Every structure is written in structure tokens, then in C-alpha cells.
PDB file of N, CA and C in Angstrom:
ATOM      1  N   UNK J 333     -28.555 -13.576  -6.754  1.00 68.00           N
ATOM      2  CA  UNK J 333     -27.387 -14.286  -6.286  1.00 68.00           C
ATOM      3  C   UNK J 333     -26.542 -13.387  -5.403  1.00 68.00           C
ATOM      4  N   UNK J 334     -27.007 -13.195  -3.876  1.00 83.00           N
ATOM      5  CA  UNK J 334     -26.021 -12.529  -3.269  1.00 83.00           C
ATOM      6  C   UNK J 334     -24.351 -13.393  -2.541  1.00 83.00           C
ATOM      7  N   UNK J 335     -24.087 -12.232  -2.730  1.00 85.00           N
ATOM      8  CA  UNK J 335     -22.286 -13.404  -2.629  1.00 85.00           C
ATOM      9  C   UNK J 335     -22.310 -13.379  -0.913  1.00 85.00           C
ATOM     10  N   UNK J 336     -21.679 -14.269   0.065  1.00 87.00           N
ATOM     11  CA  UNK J 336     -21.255 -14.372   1.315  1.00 87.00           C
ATOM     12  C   UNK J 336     -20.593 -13.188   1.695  1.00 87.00           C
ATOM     13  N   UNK J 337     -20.578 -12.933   3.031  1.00 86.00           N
ATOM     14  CA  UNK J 337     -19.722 -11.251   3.214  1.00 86.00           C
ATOM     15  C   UNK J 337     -18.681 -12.131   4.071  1.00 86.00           C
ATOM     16  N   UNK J 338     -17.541 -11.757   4.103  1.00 87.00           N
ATOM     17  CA  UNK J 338     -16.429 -12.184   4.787  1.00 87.00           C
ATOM     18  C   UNK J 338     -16.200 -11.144   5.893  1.00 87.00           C
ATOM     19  N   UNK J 339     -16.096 -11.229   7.064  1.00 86.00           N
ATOM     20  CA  UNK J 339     -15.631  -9.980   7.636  1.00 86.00           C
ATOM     21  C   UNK J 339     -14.777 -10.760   8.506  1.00 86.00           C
ATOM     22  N   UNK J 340     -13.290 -10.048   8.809  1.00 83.00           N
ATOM     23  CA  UNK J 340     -12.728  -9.625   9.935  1.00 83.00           C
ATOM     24  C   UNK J 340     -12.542  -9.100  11.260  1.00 83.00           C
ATOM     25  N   UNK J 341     -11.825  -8.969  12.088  1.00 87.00           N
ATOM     26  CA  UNK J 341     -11.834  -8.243  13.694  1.00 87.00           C
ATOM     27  C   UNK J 341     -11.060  -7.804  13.793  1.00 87.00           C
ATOM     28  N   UNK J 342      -9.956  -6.383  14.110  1.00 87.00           N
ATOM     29  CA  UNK J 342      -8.505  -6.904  14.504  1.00 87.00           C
ATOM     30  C   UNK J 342      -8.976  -5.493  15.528  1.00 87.00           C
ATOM     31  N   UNK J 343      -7.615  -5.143  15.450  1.00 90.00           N
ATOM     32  CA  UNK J 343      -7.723  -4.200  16.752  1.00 90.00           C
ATOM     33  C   UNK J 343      -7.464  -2.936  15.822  1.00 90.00           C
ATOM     34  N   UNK J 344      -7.803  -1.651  16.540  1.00 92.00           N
ATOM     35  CA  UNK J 344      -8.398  -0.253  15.995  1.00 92.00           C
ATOM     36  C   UNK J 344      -6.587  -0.103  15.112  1.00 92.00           C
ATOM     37  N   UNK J 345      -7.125   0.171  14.525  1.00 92.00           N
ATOM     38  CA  UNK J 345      -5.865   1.057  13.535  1.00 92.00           C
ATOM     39  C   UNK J 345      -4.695   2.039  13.945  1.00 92.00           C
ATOM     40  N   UNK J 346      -3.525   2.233  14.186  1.00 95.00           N
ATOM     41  CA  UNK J 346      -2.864   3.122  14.654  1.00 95.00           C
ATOM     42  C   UNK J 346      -1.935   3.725  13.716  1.00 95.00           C
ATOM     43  N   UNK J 347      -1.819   4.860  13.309  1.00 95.00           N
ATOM     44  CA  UNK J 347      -1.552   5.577  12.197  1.00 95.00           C
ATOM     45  C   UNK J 347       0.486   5.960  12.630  1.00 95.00           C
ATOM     46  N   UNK J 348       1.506   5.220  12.348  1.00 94.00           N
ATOM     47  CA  UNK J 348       2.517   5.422  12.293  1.00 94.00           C
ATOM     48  C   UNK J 348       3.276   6.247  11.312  1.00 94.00           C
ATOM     49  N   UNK J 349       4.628   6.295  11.811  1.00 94.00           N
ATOM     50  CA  UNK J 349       5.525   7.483  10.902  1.00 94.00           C
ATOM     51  C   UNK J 349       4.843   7.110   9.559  1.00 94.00           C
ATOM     52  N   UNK J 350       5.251   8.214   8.704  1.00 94.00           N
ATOM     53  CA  UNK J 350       5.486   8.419   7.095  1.00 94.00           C
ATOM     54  C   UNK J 350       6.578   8.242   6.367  1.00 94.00           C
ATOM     55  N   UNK J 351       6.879   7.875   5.162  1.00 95.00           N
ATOM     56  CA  UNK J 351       7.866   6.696   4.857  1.00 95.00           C
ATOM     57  C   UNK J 351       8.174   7.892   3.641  1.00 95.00           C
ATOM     58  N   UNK J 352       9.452   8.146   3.290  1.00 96.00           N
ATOM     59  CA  UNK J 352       9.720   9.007   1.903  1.00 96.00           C
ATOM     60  C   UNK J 352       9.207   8.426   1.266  1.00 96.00           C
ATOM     61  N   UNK J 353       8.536   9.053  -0.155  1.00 96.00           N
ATOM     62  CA  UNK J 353       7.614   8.656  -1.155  1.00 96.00           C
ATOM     63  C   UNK J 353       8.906   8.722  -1.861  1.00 96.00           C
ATOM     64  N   UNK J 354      10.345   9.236  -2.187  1.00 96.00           N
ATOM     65  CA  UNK J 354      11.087   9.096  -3.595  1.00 96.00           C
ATOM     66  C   UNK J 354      11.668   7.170  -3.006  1.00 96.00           C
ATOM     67  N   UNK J 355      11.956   7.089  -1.624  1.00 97.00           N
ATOM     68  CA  UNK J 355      12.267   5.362  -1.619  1.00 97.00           C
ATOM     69  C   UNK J 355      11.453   4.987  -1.532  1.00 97.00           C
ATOM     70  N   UNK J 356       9.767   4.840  -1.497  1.00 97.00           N
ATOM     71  CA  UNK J 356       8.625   3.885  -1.667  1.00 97.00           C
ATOM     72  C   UNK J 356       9.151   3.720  -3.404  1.00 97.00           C
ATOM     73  N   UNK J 357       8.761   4.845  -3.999  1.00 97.00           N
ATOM     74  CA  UNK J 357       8.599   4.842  -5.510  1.00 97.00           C
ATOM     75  C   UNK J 357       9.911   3.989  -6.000  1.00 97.00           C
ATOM     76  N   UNK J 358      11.261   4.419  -5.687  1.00 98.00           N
ATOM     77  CA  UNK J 358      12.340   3.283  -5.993  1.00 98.00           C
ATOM     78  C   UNK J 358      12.383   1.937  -5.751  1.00 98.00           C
ATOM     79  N   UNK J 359      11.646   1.707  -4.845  1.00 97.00           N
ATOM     80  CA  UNK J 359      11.679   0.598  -4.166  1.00 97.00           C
ATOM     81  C   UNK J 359      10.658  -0.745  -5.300  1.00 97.00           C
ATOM     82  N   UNK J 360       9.487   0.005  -5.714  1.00 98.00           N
ATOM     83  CA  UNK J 360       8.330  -0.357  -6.226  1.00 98.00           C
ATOM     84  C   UNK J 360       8.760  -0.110  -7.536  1.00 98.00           C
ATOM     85  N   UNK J 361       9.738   0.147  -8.153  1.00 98.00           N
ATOM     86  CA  UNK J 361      10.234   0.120  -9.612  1.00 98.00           C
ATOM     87  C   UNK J 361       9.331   1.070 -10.098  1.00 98.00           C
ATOM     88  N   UNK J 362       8.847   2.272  -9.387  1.00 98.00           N
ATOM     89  CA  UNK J 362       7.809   3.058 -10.794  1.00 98.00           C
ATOM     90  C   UNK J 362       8.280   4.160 -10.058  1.00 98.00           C
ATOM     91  N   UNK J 363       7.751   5.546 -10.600  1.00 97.00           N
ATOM     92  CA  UNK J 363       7.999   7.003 -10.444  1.00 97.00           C
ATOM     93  C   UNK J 363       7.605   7.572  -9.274  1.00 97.00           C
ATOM     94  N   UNK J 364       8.183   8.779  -9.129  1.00 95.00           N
ATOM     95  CA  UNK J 364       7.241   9.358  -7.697  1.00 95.00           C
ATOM     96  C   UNK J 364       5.963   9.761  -7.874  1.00 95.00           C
ATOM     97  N   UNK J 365       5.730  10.304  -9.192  1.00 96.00           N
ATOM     98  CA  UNK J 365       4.879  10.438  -9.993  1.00 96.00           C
ATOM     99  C   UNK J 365       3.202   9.787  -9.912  1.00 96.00           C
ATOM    100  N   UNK J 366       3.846   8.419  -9.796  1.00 97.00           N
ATOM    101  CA  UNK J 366       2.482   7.624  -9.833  1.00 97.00           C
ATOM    102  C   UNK J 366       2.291   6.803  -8.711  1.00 97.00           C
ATOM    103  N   UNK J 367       2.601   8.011  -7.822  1.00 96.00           N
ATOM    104  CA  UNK J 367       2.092   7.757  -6.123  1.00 96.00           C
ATOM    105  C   UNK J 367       1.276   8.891  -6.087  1.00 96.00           C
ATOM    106  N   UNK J 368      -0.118   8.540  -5.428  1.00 94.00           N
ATOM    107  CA  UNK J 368      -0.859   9.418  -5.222  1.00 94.00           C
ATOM    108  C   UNK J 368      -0.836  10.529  -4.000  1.00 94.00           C
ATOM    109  N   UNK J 369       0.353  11.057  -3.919  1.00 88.00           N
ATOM    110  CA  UNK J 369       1.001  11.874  -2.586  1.00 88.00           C
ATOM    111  C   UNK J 369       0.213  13.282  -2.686  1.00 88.00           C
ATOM    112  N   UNK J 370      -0.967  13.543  -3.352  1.00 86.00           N
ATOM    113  CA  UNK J 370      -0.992  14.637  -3.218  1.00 86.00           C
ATOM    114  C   UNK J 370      -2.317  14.386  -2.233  1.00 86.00           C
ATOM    115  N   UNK J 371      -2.751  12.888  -2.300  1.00 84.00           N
ATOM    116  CA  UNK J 371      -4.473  13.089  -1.174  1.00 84.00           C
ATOM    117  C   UNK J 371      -4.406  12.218  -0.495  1.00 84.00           C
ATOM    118  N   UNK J 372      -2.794  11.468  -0.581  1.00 89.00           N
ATOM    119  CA  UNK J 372      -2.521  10.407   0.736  1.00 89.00           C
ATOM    120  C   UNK J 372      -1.105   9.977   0.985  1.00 89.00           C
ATOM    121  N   UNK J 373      -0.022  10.003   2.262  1.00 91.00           N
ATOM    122  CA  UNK J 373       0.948  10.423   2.638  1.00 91.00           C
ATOM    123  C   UNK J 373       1.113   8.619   2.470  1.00 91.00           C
ATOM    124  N   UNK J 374       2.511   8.107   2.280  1.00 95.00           N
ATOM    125  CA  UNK J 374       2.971   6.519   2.849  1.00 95.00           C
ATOM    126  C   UNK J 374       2.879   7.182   3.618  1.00 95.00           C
ATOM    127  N   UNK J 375       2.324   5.852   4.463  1.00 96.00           N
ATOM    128  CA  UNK J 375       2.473   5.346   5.998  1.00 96.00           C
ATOM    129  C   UNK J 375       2.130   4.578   6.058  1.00 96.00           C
ATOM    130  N   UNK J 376       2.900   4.268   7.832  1.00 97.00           N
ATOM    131  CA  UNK J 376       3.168   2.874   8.251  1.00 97.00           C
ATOM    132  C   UNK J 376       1.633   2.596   9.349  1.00 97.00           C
ATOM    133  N   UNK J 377       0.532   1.851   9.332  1.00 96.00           N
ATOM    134  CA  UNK J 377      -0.669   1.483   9.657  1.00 96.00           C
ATOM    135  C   UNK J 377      -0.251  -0.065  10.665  1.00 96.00           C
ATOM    136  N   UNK J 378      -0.939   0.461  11.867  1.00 95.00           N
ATOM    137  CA  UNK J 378      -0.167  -1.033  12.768  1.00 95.00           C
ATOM    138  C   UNK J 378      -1.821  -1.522  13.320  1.00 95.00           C
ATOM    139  N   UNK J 379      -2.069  -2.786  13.036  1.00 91.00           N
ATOM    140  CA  UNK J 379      -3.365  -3.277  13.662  1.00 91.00           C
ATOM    141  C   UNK J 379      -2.641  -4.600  14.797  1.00 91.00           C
ATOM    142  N   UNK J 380      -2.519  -5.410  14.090  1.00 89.00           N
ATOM    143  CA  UNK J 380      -2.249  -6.935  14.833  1.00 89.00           C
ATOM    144  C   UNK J 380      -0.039  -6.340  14.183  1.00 89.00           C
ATOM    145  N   UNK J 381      -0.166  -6.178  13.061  1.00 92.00           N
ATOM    146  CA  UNK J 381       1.052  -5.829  12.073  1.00 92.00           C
ATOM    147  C   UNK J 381       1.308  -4.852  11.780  1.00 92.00           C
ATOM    148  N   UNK J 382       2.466  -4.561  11.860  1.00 95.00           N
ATOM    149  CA  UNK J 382       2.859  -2.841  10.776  1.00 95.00           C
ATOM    150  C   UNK J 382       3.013  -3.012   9.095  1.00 95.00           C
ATOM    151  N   UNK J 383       2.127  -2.483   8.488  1.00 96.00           N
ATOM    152  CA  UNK J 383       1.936  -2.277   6.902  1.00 96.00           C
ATOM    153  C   UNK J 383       2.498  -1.144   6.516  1.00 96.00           C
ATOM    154  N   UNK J 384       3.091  -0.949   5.523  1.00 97.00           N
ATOM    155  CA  UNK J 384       3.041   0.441   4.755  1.00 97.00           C
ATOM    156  C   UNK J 384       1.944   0.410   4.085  1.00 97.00           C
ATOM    157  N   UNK J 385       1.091   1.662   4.122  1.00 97.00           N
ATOM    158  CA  UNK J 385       0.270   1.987   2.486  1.00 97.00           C
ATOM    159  C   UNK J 385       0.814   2.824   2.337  1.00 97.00           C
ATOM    160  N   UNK J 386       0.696   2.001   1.037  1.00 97.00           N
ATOM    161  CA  UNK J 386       1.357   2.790  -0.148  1.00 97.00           C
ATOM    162  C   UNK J 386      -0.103   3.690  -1.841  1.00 97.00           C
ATOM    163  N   UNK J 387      -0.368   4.482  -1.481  1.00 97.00           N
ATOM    164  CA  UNK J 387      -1.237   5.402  -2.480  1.00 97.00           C
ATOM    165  C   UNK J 387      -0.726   5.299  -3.659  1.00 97.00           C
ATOM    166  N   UNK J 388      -1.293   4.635  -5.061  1.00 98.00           N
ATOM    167  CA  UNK J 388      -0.577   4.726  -6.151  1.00 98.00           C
ATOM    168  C   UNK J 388      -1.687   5.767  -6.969  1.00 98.00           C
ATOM    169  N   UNK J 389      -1.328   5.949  -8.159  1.00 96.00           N
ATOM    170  CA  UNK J 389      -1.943   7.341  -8.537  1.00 96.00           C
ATOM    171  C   UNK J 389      -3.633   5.947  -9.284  1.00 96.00           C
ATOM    172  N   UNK J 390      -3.210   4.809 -10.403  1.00 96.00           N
ATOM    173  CA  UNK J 390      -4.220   4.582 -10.739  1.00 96.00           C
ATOM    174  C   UNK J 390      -4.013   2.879 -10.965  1.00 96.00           C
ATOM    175  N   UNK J 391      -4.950   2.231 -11.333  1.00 96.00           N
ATOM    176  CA  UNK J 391      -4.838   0.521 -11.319  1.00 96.00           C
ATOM    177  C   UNK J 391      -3.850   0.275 -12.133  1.00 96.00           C
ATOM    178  N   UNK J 392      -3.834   0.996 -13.452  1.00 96.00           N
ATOM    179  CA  UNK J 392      -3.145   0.166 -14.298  1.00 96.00           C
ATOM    180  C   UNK J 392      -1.576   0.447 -13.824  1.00 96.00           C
ATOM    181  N   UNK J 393      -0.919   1.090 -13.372  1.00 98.00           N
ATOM    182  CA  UNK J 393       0.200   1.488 -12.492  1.00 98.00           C
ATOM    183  C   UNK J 393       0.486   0.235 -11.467  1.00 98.00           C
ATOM    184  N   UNK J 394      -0.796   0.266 -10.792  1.00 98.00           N
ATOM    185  CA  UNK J 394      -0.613  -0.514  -9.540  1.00 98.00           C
ATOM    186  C   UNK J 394      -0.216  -1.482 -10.167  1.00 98.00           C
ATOM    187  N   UNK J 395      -1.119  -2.569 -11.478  1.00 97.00           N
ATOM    188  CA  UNK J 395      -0.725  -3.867 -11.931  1.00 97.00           C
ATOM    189  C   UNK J 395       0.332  -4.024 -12.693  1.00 97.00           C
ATOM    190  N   UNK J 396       1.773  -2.401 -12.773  1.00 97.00           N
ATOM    191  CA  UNK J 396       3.003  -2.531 -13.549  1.00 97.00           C
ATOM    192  C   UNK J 396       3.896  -2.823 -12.782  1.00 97.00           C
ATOM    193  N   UNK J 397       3.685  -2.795 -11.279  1.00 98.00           N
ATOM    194  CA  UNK J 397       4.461  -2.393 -10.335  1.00 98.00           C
ATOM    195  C   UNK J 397       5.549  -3.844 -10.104  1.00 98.00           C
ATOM    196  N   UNK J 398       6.587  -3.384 -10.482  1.00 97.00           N
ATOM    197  CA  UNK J 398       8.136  -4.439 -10.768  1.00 97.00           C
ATOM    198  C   UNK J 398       8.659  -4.672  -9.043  1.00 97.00           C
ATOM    199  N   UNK J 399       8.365  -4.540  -8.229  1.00 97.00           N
ATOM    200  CA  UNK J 399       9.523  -4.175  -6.566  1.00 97.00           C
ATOM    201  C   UNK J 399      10.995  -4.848  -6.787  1.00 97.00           C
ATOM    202  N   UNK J 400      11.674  -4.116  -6.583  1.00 98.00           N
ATOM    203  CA  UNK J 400      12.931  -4.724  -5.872  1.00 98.00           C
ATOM    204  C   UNK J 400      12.965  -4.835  -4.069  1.00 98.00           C
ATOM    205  N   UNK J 401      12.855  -6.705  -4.492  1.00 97.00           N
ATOM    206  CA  UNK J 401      12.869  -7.109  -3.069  1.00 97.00           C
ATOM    207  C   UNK J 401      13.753  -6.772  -2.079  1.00 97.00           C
ATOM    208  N   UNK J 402      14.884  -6.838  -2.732  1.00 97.00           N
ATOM    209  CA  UNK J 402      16.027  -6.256  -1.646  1.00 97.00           C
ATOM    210  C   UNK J 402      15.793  -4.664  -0.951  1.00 97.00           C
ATOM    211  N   UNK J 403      15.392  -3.461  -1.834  1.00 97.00           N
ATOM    212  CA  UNK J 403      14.851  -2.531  -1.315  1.00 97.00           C
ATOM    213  C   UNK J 403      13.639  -2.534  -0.387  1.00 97.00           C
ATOM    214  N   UNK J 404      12.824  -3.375  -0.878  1.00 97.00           N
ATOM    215  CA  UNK J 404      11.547  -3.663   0.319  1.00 97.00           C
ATOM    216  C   UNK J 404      11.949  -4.179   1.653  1.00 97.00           C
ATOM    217  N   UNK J 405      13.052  -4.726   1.113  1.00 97.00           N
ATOM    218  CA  UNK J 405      13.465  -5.696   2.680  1.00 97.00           C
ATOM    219  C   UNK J 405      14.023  -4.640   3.599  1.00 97.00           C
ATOM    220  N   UNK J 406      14.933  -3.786   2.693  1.00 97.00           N
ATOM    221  CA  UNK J 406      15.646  -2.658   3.816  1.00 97.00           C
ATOM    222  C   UNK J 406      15.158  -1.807   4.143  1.00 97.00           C
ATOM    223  N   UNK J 407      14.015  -0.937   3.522  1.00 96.00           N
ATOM    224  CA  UNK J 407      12.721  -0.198   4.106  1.00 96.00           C
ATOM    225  C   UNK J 407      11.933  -1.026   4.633  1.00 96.00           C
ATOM    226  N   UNK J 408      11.275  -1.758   4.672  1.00 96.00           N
ATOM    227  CA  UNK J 408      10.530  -2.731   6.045  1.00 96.00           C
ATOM    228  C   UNK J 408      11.867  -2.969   7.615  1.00 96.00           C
ATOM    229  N   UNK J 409      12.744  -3.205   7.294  1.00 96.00           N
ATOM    230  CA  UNK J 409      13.857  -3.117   8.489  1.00 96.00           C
ATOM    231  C   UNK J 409      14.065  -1.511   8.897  1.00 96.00           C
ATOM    232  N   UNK J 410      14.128  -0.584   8.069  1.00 96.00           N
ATOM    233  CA  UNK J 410      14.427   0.578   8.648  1.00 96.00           C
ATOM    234  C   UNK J 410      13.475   1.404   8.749  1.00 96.00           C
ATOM    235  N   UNK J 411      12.071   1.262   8.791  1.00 96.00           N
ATOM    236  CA  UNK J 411      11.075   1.648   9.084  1.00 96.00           C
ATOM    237  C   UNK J 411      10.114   0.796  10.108  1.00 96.00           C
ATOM    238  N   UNK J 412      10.590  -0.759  10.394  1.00 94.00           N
ATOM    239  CA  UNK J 412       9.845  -1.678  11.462  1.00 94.00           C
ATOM    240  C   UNK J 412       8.575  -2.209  11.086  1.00 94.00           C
ATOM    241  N   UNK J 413       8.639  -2.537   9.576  1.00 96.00           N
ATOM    242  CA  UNK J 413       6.972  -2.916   9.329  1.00 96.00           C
ATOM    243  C   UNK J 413       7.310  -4.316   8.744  1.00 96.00           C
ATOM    244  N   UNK J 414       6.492  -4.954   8.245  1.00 94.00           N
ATOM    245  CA  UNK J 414       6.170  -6.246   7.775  1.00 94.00           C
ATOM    246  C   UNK J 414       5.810  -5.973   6.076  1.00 94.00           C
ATOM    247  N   UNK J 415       4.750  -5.304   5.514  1.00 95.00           N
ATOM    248  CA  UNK J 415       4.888  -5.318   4.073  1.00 95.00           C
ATOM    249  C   UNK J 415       4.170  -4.127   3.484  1.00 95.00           C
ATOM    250  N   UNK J 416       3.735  -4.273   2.051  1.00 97.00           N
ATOM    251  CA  UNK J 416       3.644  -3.095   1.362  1.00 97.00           C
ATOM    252  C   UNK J 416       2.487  -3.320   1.204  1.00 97.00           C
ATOM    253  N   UNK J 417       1.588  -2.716   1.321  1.00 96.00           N
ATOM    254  CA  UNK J 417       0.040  -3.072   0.595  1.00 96.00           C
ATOM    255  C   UNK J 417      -0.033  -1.596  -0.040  1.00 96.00           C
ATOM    256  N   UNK J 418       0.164  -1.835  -1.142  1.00 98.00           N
ATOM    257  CA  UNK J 418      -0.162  -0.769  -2.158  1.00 98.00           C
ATOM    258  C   UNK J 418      -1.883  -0.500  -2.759  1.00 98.00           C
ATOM    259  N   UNK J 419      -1.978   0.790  -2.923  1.00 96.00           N
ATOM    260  CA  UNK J 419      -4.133   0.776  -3.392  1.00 96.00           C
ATOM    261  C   UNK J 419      -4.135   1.727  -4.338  1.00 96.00           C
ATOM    262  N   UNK J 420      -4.991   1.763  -5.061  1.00 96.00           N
ATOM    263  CA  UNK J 420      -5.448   2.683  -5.819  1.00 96.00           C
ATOM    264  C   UNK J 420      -7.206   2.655  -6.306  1.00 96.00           C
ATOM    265  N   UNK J 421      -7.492   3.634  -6.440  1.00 92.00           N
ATOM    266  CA  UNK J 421      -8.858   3.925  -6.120  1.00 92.00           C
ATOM    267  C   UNK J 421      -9.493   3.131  -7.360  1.00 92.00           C
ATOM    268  N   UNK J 422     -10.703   2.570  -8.066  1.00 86.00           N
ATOM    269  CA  UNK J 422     -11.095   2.202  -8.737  1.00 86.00           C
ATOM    270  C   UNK J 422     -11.658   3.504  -9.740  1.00 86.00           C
ATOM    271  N   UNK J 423     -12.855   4.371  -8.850  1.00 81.00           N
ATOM    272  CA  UNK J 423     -13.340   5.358  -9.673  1.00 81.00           C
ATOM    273  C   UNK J 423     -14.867   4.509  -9.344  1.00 81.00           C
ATOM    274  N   UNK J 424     -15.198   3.849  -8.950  1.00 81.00           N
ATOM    275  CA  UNK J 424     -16.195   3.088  -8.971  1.00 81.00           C
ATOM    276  C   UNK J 424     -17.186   3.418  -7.703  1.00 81.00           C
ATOM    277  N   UNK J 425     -18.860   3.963  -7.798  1.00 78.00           N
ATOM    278  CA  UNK J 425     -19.312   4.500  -6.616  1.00 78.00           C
ATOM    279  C   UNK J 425     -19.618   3.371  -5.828  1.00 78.00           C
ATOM    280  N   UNK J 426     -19.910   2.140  -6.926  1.00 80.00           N
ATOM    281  CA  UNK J 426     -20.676   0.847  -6.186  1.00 80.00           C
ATOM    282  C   UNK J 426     -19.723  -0.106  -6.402  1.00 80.00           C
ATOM    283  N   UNK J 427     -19.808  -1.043  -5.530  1.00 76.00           N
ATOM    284  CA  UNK J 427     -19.063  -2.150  -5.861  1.00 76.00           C
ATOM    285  C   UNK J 427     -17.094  -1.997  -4.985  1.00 76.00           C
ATOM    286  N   UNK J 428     -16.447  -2.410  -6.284  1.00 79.00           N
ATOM    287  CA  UNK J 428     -15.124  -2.620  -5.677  1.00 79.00           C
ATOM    288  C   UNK J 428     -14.880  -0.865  -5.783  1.00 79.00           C
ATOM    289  N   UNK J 429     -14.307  -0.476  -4.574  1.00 88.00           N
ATOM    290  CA  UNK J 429     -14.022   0.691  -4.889  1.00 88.00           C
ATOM    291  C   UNK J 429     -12.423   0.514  -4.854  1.00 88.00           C
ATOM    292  N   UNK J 430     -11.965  -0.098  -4.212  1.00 92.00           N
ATOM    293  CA  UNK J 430     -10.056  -0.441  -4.120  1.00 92.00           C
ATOM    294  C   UNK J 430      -9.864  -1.348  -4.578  1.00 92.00           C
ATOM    295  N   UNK J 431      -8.553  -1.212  -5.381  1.00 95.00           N
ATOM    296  CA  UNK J 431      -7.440  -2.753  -5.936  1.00 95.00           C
ATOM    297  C   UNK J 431      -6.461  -2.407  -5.176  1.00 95.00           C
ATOM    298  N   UNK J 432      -5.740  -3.443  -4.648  1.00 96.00           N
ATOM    299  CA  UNK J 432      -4.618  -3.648  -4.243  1.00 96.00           C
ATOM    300  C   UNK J 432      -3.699  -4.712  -4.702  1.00 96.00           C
ATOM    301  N   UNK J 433      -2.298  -4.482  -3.741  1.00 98.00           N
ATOM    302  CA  UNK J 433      -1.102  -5.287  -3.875  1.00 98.00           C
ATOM    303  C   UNK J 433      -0.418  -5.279  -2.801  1.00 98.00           C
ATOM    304  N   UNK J 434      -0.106  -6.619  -2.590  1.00 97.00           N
ATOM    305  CA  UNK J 434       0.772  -6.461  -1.248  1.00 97.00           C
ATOM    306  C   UNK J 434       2.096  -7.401  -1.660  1.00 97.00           C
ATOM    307  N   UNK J 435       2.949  -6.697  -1.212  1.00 97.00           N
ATOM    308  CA  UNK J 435       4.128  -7.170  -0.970  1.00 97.00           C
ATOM    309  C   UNK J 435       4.816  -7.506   0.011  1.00 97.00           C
ATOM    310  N   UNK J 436       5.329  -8.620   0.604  1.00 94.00           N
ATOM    311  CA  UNK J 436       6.079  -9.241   1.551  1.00 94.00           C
ATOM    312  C   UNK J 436       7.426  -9.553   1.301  1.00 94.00           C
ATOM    313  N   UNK J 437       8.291  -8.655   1.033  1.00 87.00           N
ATOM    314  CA  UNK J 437       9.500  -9.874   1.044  1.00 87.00           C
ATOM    315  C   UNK J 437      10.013 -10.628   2.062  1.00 87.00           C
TER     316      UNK J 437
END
């Protein structure tokens, strides 16, 4: 039973400023702690849109993650992006290797 592959197009990736990790982490209701800042910087990623990624340290973190919208709203305005897509690695060689979360306010 192989599953359908979905693929996308957009345009090449362009790697924008870096966003303080202590207001990502406030923003996202969890610690600085359990941002994975030591093997990947926030930043702002512009294809068609400007995203933040956001590096969290592990899944179960990622699926605690509370945001205060009002903070997302004023870091997306004072940084020029559209939303948060937060990741964290699975650990997994095959298969899903990323979970994510995205946030829009």
C-alpha cells in the first residue's frame, strides 16, 4: 500500500534576519531552554511568504506549546513575517523525520 506523494513548487528559499530566541520563547509560552538554539538560529525563511522557524528542542514540547497571540502578532509586525512554523526533529531515520506547528495569528 504505497501512499500518493504530494509535492509542491515555490520559489528557492531566502534565508532572512534572526529573531531573539528569549521573545520567540515568550512569545510561544515555553522556555528558552526548549528551543533548540544550539544547532539552529530563529529565522525568518521567505519563499512566496516570510515564516519564522522556530527550532524547538523535542515533540513533546512542541505539542505543549501555549502562544500568546498578541505577542506573535507584534513579532510578526516587527520582524515583517506572516507566521511561526515551529519543528522539532523526530529522531526517526525513516519515515517522518519532522513534526511541526504553525502559528498564524
Amino acid at each position: 500500500n504505497e501512499l500518493p506523494v504530494v509535492k509542491m513548487l515555490q520559489k528557492p528559499a531566502v534565508i532572512g534576519d534572526s529573531i531573539p530566541a528569549e521573545q520567540i520563547a515568550l512569545a510561544l509560552g515555553i522556555s528558552l531552554e526548549d528551543l533548540d538554539v544550539r544547532n539552529f538560529a530563529p529565522v525568518i525563511v521567505k519563499t512566496e511568504v516570510a515564516h519564522a522557524m522556530i527550532p524547538i528542542q523535542n515533540i513533546e514540547i512542541l505539542n505543549l506549546i501555549k502562544p500568546d497571540n498578541k505577542l506573535l502578532i507584534q513579532l510578526s509586525k516587527q520582524y515583517d513575517f506572516e507566521g511561526f512554523y515551529c519543528f522539532a526533529f523526530t529522531g526517526e531515520k525513516n519515515g517522518t523525520m519532522v513534526q511541526t506547528r504553525f502559528f498564524n495569528p
